[in-house]
mmCIF file of C-alpha atoms in Angstrom:
data_model
loop_
_atom_site.group_PDB
_atom_site.id
_atom_site.type_symbol
_atom_site.label_atom_id
_atom_site.label_comp_id
_atom_site.label_asym_id
_atom_site.label_seq_id
_atom_site.Cartn_x
_atom_site.Cartn_y
_atom_site.Cartn_z
ATOM 1 C CA GLY A 1333 25.429 -41.054 13.965
ATOM 2 C CA ALA A 1334 22.846 -39.597 14.316
ATOM 3 C CA VAL A 1335 19.504 -42.026 14.436
ATOM 4 C CA VAL A 1336 15.859 -40.787 13.006
ATOM 5 C CA SER A 1337 13.306 -43.175 13.383
ATOM 6 C CA GLN A 1338 9.650 -43.203 11.749
ATOM 7 C CA HIS A 1339 7.518 -45.491 12.265
ATOM 8 C CA PRO A 1340 5.073 -47.129 11.511
ATOM 9 C CA SER A 1341 7.360 -47.985 8.189
ATOM 10 C CA TRP A 1342 4.144 -48.489 7.038
ATOM 11 C CA VAL A 1343 0.297 -48.340 7.630
ATOM 12 C CA ILE A 1344 -3.016 -49.129 5.009
ATOM 13 C CA CYS A 1345 -6.061 -47.064 5.863
ATOM 14 C CA LYS A 1346 -9.976 -46.581 5.037
ATOM 15 C CA SER A 1347 -10.411 -43.448 3.112
ATOM 16 C CA GLY A 1348 -12.154 -40.946 5.557
ATOM 17 C CA THR A 1349 -10.199 -42.445 8.806
ATOM 18 C CA SER A 1350 -7.049 -40.013 10.102
ATOM 19 C CA VAL A 1351 -2.859 -41.990 10.000
ATOM 20 C CA LYS A 1352 -0.508 -40.753 12.674
ATOM 21 C CA ILE A 1353 3.250 -40.844 11.660
ATOM 22 C CA GLU A 1354 6.305 -40.812 14.378
ATOM 23 C CA CYS A 1355 9.630 -39.521 14.074
ATOM 24 C CA ARG A 1356 11.619 -39.234 16.378
ATOM 25 C CA SER A 1357 15.726 -38.033 16.732
ATOM 26 C CA LEU A 1358 17.445 -40.929 18.963
ATOM 27 C CA ASP A 1359 20.185 -39.602 19.340
ATOM 28 C CA PHE A 1360 19.785 -36.284 19.388
ATOM 29 C CA GLN A 1361 17.742 -33.234 20.465
ATOM 30 C CA ALA A 1362 16.187 -31.220 16.986
ATOM 31 C CA THR A 1363 14.739 -27.968 16.744
ATOM 32 C CA THR A 1364 13.657 -28.893 13.221
ATOM 33 C CA MET A 1365 12.000 -31.155 12.274
ATOM 34 C CA PHE A 1366 10.897 -32.262 8.079
ATOM 35 C CA TRP A 1367 8.326 -33.604 6.347
ATOM 36 C CA TYR A 1368 8.553 -34.879 2.792
ATOM 37 C CA ARG A 1369 6.447 -36.865 0.555
ATOM 38 C CA GLN A 1370 7.302 -39.315 -2.224
ATOM 39 C CA PHE A 1371 5.609 -39.964 -4.923
ATOM 40 C CA PRO A 1372 7.250 -43.113 -7.318
ATOM 41 C CA LYS A 1373 10.362 -42.567 -8.888
ATOM 42 C CA GLN A 1374 10.066 -38.886 -8.388
ATOM 43 C CA SER A 1375 12.047 -36.743 -5.591
ATOM 44 C CA LEU A 1376 11.165 -35.430 -2.175
ATOM 45 C CA MET A 1377 9.062 -32.803 -2.101
ATOM 46 C CA LEU A 1378 9.153 -30.866 0.752
ATOM 47 C CA MET A 1379 5.587 -30.113 2.556
ATOM 48 C CA ALA A 1380 6.802 -28.037 6.071
ATOM 49 C CA THR A 1381 8.936 -27.585 8.792
ATOM 50 C CA SER A 1382 8.059 -28.665 12.138
ATOM 51 C CA ASN A 1383 10.038 -26.884 14.627
ATOM 52 C CA GLU A 1384 9.648 -27.749 18.347
ATOM 53 C CA GLY A 1385 7.087 -25.479 20.272
ATOM 54 C CA SER A 1386 5.210 -23.492 17.473
ATOM 55 C CA LYS A 1387 3.172 -24.101 14.998
ATOM 56 C CA ALA A 1388 4.789 -25.854 11.470
ATOM 57 C CA THR A 1389 5.590 -24.089 8.051
ATOM 58 C CA TYR A 1390 4.262 -24.712 5.357
ATOM 59 C CA GLU A 1391 4.815 -25.649 1.421
ATOM 60 C CA GLN A 1392 2.807 -24.218 -0.605
ATOM 61 C CA GLY A 1393 -0.084 -25.644 -1.027
ATOM 62 C CA VAL A 1394 -0.258 -28.035 1.013
ATOM 63 C CA GLU A 1395 -2.800 -28.114 3.439
ATOM 64 C CA LYS A 1396 -1.923 -27.245 6.412
ATOM 65 C CA ASP A 1397 -4.931 -28.653 7.937
ATOM 66 C CA LYS A 1398 -5.207 -32.345 5.870
ATOM 67 C CA PHE A 1399 -1.115 -32.327 7.426
ATOM 68 C CA LEU A 1400 -1.692 -32.013 11.247
ATOM 69 C CA ILE A 1401 1.940 -31.357 12.294
ATOM 70 C CA ASN A 1402 2.960 -31.483 16.302
ATOM 71 C CA HIS A 1403 6.488 -30.820 17.601
ATOM 72 C CA ALA A 1404 5.900 -31.201 21.080
ATOM 73 C CA SER A 1405 9.824 -31.907 22.213
ATOM 74 C CA LEU A 1406 12.840 -31.642 21.249
ATOM 75 C CA THR A 1407 12.747 -35.594 19.660
ATOM 76 C CA LEU A 1408 9.220 -36.147 18.121
ATOM 77 C CA SER A 1409 7.369 -34.514 15.665
ATOM 78 C CA THR A 1410 4.008 -36.064 14.114
ATOM 79 C CA LEU A 1411 2.344 -36.282 10.996
ATOM 80 C CA THR A 1412 -1.284 -37.036 11.733
ATOM 81 C CA VAL A 1413 -2.805 -36.988 7.705
ATOM 82 C CA THR A 1414 -6.564 -36.538 8.186
ATOM 83 C CA SER A 1415 -9.606 -38.111 6.519
ATOM 84 C CA ALA A 1416 -6.839 -39.651 4.474
ATOM 85 C CA HIS A 1417 -8.616 -39.952 1.248
ATOM 86 C CA PRO A 1418 -7.193 -43.355 -1.719
ATOM 87 C CA GLU A 1419 -5.013 -39.825 -3.624
ATOM 88 C CA ASP A 1420 -3.015 -39.538 -0.155
ATOM 89 C CA SER A 1421 -1.256 -42.383 -0.707
ATOM 90 C CA SER A 1422 2.105 -42.360 -0.919
ATOM 91 C CA PHE A 1423 6.058 -41.896 0.940
ATOM 92 C CA TYR A 1424 5.832 -40.214 3.706
ATOM 93 C CA ILE A 1425 9.675 -39.268 5.241
ATOM 94 C CA CYS A 1426 11.486 -37.451 8.114
ATOM 95 C CA SER A 1427 14.764 -35.441 8.464
ATOM 96 C CA ALA A 1428 15.884 -34.131 11.800
ATOM 97 C CA VAL A 1429 19.021 -31.516 11.527
ATOM 98 C CA ASP A 1430 22.069 -32.125 13.847
ATOM 99 C CA ARG A 1431 24.626 -30.251 14.127
ATOM 100 C CA ALA A 1432 27.221 -33.121 13.128
ATOM 101 C CA TYR A 1433 26.103 -34.838 10.860
ATOM 102 C CA GLY A 1434 23.878 -32.843 9.350
ATOM 103 C CA TYR A 1435 20.772 -33.809 8.187
ATOM 104 C CA THR A 1436 19.555 -37.591 9.153
ATOM 105 C CA PHE A 1437 16.892 -39.381 7.393
ATOM 106 C CA GLY A 1438 13.778 -41.586 8.964
ATOM 107 C CA SER A 1439 13.514 -45.046 6.938
ATOM 108 C CA GLY A 1440 10.012 -43.648 5.256
ATOM 109 C CA THR A 1441 6.174 -44.311 6.104
ATOM 110 C CA ARG A 1442 4.287 -46.355 3.537
ATOM 111 C CA LEU A 1443 1.188 -44.568 3.595
ATOM 112 C CA THR A 1444 -2.083 -46.452 1.304
ATOM 113 C CA VAL A 1445 -5.404 -44.824 1.113
ATOM 114 C CA VAL A 1446 -8.263 -47.590 0.589
ATOM 115 C CA LYS B 1235 16.151 -20.456 -10.406
ATOM 116 C CA ASN B 1236 17.271 -22.970 -8.183
ATOM 117 C CA GLN B 1237 17.644 -26.298 -9.659
ATOM 118 C CA VAL B 1238 20.010 -29.365 -8.832
ATOM 119 C CA GLU B 1239 20.011 -32.117 -12.452
ATOM 120 C CA GLN B 1240 21.441 -35.232 -11.885
ATOM 121 C CA SER B 1241 22.085 -37.151 -15.556
ATOM 122 C CA PRO B 1242 21.578 -40.170 -16.074
ATOM 123 C CA GLN B 1243 18.205 -40.295 -14.871
ATOM 124 C CA SER B 1244 18.391 -44.456 -14.952
ATOM 125 C CA LEU B 1245 21.750 -46.321 -15.177
ATOM 126 C CA ILE B 1246 22.187 -50.082 -15.585
ATOM 127 C CA ILE B 1247 25.588 -51.951 -14.953
ATOM 128 C CA LEU B 1248 27.074 -54.837 -14.651
ATOM 129 C CA GLU B 1249 28.271 -56.203 -11.432
ATOM 130 C CA GLY B 1250 31.971 -55.339 -9.981
ATOM 131 C CA LYS B 1251 32.126 -52.660 -13.588
ATOM 132 C CA ASN B 1252 32.336 -48.894 -11.680
ATOM 133 C CA CYS B 1253 29.805 -45.807 -12.551
ATOM 134 C CA THR B 1254 30.024 -42.226 -12.480
ATOM 135 C CA LEU B 1255 26.697 -39.836 -12.146
ATOM 136 C CA GLN B 1256 26.118 -36.150 -12.529
ATOM 137 C CA CYS B 1257 24.885 -33.558 -10.254
ATOM 138 C CA ASN B 1258 24.431 -30.104 -11.723
ATOM 139 C CA TYR B 1259 23.158 -27.661 -10.230
ATOM 140 C CA THR B 1260 22.722 -23.517 -10.017
ATOM 141 C CA VAL B 1261 22.009 -22.708 -6.328
ATOM 142 C CA SER B 1262 23.111 -19.636 -4.862
ATOM 143 C CA PRO B 1263 24.056 -19.385 -2.295
ATOM 144 C CA PHE B 1264 26.119 -22.309 -1.589
ATOM 145 C CA SER B 1265 25.818 -24.173 1.568
ATOM 146 C CA ASN B 1266 27.121 -28.227 0.955
ATOM 147 C CA LEU B 1267 26.239 -30.526 -1.555
ATOM 148 C CA ARG B 1268 25.510 -33.901 -0.173
ATOM 149 C CA TRP B 1269 24.763 -37.551 -2.128
ATOM 150 C CA TYR B 1270 22.633 -39.806 -0.682
ATOM 151 C CA LYS B 1271 21.458 -43.970 -1.404
ATOM 152 C CA GLN B 1272 17.939 -44.466 -1.329
ATOM 153 C CA ASP B 1273 17.085 -48.065 -0.942
ATOM 154 C CA THR B 1274 12.855 -48.883 -2.623
ATOM 155 C CA GLY B 1275 10.251 -48.280 0.034
ATOM 156 C CA ARG B 1276 13.653 -46.702 2.837
ATOM 157 C CA GLY B 1277 14.693 -43.189 3.518
ATOM 158 C CA PRO B 1278 17.566 -41.963 1.929
ATOM 159 C CA VAL B 1279 21.075 -42.688 3.646
ATOM 160 C CA SER B 1280 23.510 -39.763 3.975
ATOM 161 C CA LEU B 1281 26.670 -41.146 1.799
ATOM 162 C CA THR B 1282 28.822 -37.905 1.796
ATOM 163 C CA ILE B 1283 28.329 -34.212 2.539
ATOM 164 C CA MET B 1284 31.125 -31.768 0.120
ATOM 165 C CA THR B 1285 31.445 -27.712 1.375
ATOM 166 C CA PHE B 1286 32.609 -25.112 -1.369
ATOM 167 C CA SER B 1287 36.291 -25.786 -0.151
ATOM 168 C CA GLU B 1288 36.568 -29.414 -0.329
ATOM 169 C CA ASN B 1289 36.999 -30.860 -4.521
ATOM 170 C CA THR B 1290 36.494 -35.347 -3.275
ATOM 171 C CA LYS B 1291 35.458 -36.693 -0.232
ATOM 172 C CA SER B 1292 35.462 -40.808 -0.663
ATOM 173 C CA ASN B 1293 32.839 -42.913 0.997
ATOM 174 C CA GLY B 1294 34.335 -46.534 1.233
ATOM 175 C CA ARG B 1295 33.990 -47.213 -2.742
ATOM 176 C CA TYR B 1296 31.892 -44.032 -2.978
ATOM 177 C CA THR B 1297 33.682 -40.613 -4.306
ATOM 178 C CA ALA B 1298 32.179 -37.932 -4.680
ATOM 179 C CA THR B 1299 33.645 -34.694 -6.367
ATOM 180 C CA LEU B 1300 33.045 -31.283 -5.767
ATOM 181 C CA ASP B 1301 33.820 -28.391 -8.316
ATOM 182 C CA ALA B 1302 32.361 -25.381 -7.173
ATOM 183 C CA ASP B 1303 33.574 -23.398 -10.009
ATOM 184 C CA THR B 1304 31.317 -24.335 -12.409
ATOM 185 C CA LYS B 1305 28.771 -26.086 -10.063
ATOM 186 C CA GLN B 1306 29.362 -30.054 -11.678
ATOM 187 C CA SER B 1307 29.588 -32.834 -8.757
ATOM 188 C CA SER B 1308 29.775 -36.369 -9.266
ATOM 189 C CA LEU B 1309 29.298 -39.495 -7.278
ATOM 190 C CA HIS B 1310 31.950 -42.407 -8.275
ATOM 191 C CA ILE B 1311 30.882 -45.732 -7.251
ATOM 192 C CA THR B 1312 34.025 -48.490 -7.775
ATOM 193 C CA ALA B 1313 33.897 -52.354 -8.104
ATOM 194 C CA SER B 1314 29.956 -52.675 -8.165
ATOM 195 C CA GLN B 1315 27.774 -55.157 -6.385
ATOM 196 C CA LEU B 1316 24.364 -55.588 -6.532
ATOM 197 C CA SER B 1317 23.577 -53.597 -3.127
ATOM 198 C CA ASP B 1318 24.571 -50.898 -5.090
ATOM 199 C CA SER B 1319 21.339 -50.506 -7.088
ATOM 200 C CA ALA B 1320 19.367 -47.707 -5.723
ATOM 201 C CA SER B 1321 18.396 -44.021 -6.330
ATOM 202 C CA TYR B 1322 21.172 -41.819 -6.154
ATOM 203 C CA ILE B 1323 20.088 -38.471 -4.848
ATOM 204 C CA CYS B 1324 22.501 -34.791 -5.559
ATOM 205 C CA VAL B 1325 21.117 -32.520 -2.684
ATOM 206 C CA VAL B 1326 22.432 -29.086 -2.197
ATOM 207 C CA ASN B 1327 21.876 -27.251 0.383
ATOM 208 C CA GLN B 1328 20.721 -23.141 -0.152
ATOM 209 C CA ALA B 1329 22.671 -21.780 2.897
ATOM 210 C CA GLY B 1330 19.750 -20.555 5.114
ATOM 211 C CA THR B 1331 17.780 -22.130 3.743
ATOM 212 C CA ALA B 1332 16.279 -25.733 3.443
ATOM 213 C CA LEU B 1333 17.511 -28.693 1.160
ATOM 214 C CA ILE B 1334 16.976 -28.756 -2.995
ATOM 215 C CA PHE B 1335 16.392 -31.863 -4.462
ATOM 216 C CA GLY B 1336 17.960 -34.231 -7.240
ATOM 217 C CA LYS B 1337 15.084 -36.262 -9.585
ATOM 218 C CA GLY B 1338 17.726 -39.088 -8.693
ATOM 219 C CA THR B 1339 19.471 -41.799 -10.842
ATOM 220 C CA THR B 1340 18.552 -44.862 -10.780
ATOM 221 C CA LEU B 1341 21.024 -47.572 -10.875
ATOM 222 C CA SER B 1342 20.127 -51.030 -11.234
ATOM 223 C CA VAL B 1343 23.563 -53.790 -10.609
ATOM 224 C CA SER B 1344 23.159 -57.054 -12.467
ATOM 225 C CA SER B 1345 24.970 -59.607 -12.135
#
């Protein structure tokens, strides 16, 4: 089936630094990818929709300057958490849509800001 | 309001037993309904996808049902194993838009 690779699986960074998370569709092309955030014991919350070759669409309440999304190719989208603070600590998950297999999720990235 | 509600919130069963998880939705227009399994610290993994016309779909020990008239779905797990311990998420794809997630049911299988 379709595979979405997300990297890194976990990262610890200092407050004020930036962190980049990569999401790759390994065996299919994805014109659209999605970025989610998940707090403990909560469901996934859509942050933004990443569109190849154009600007991402952010959900209400998500700061676009805080969470920079780049979808430069049909197989890669990146999420950069800029000037991270402890409240940004969370589990970030990407997903991509494949016509045959539907939505496939990455394995997630656990971000801890200290 | 488009919502997906799951019950129970959490469930503990003994290894080898069966269980059924429930999902009710008010999403319209409806495209499809998906069940995902999410292990702690991992991304969701698809178990089943059902469209409007499908009533039942199985994936190994997992069997999902869908009643589009009553807008209800269930996920039945047969002969549970310790590895079934996870969060099970019901997700409804609203036609033409993104996914609407339930909050999930946390299943704990004990020996």
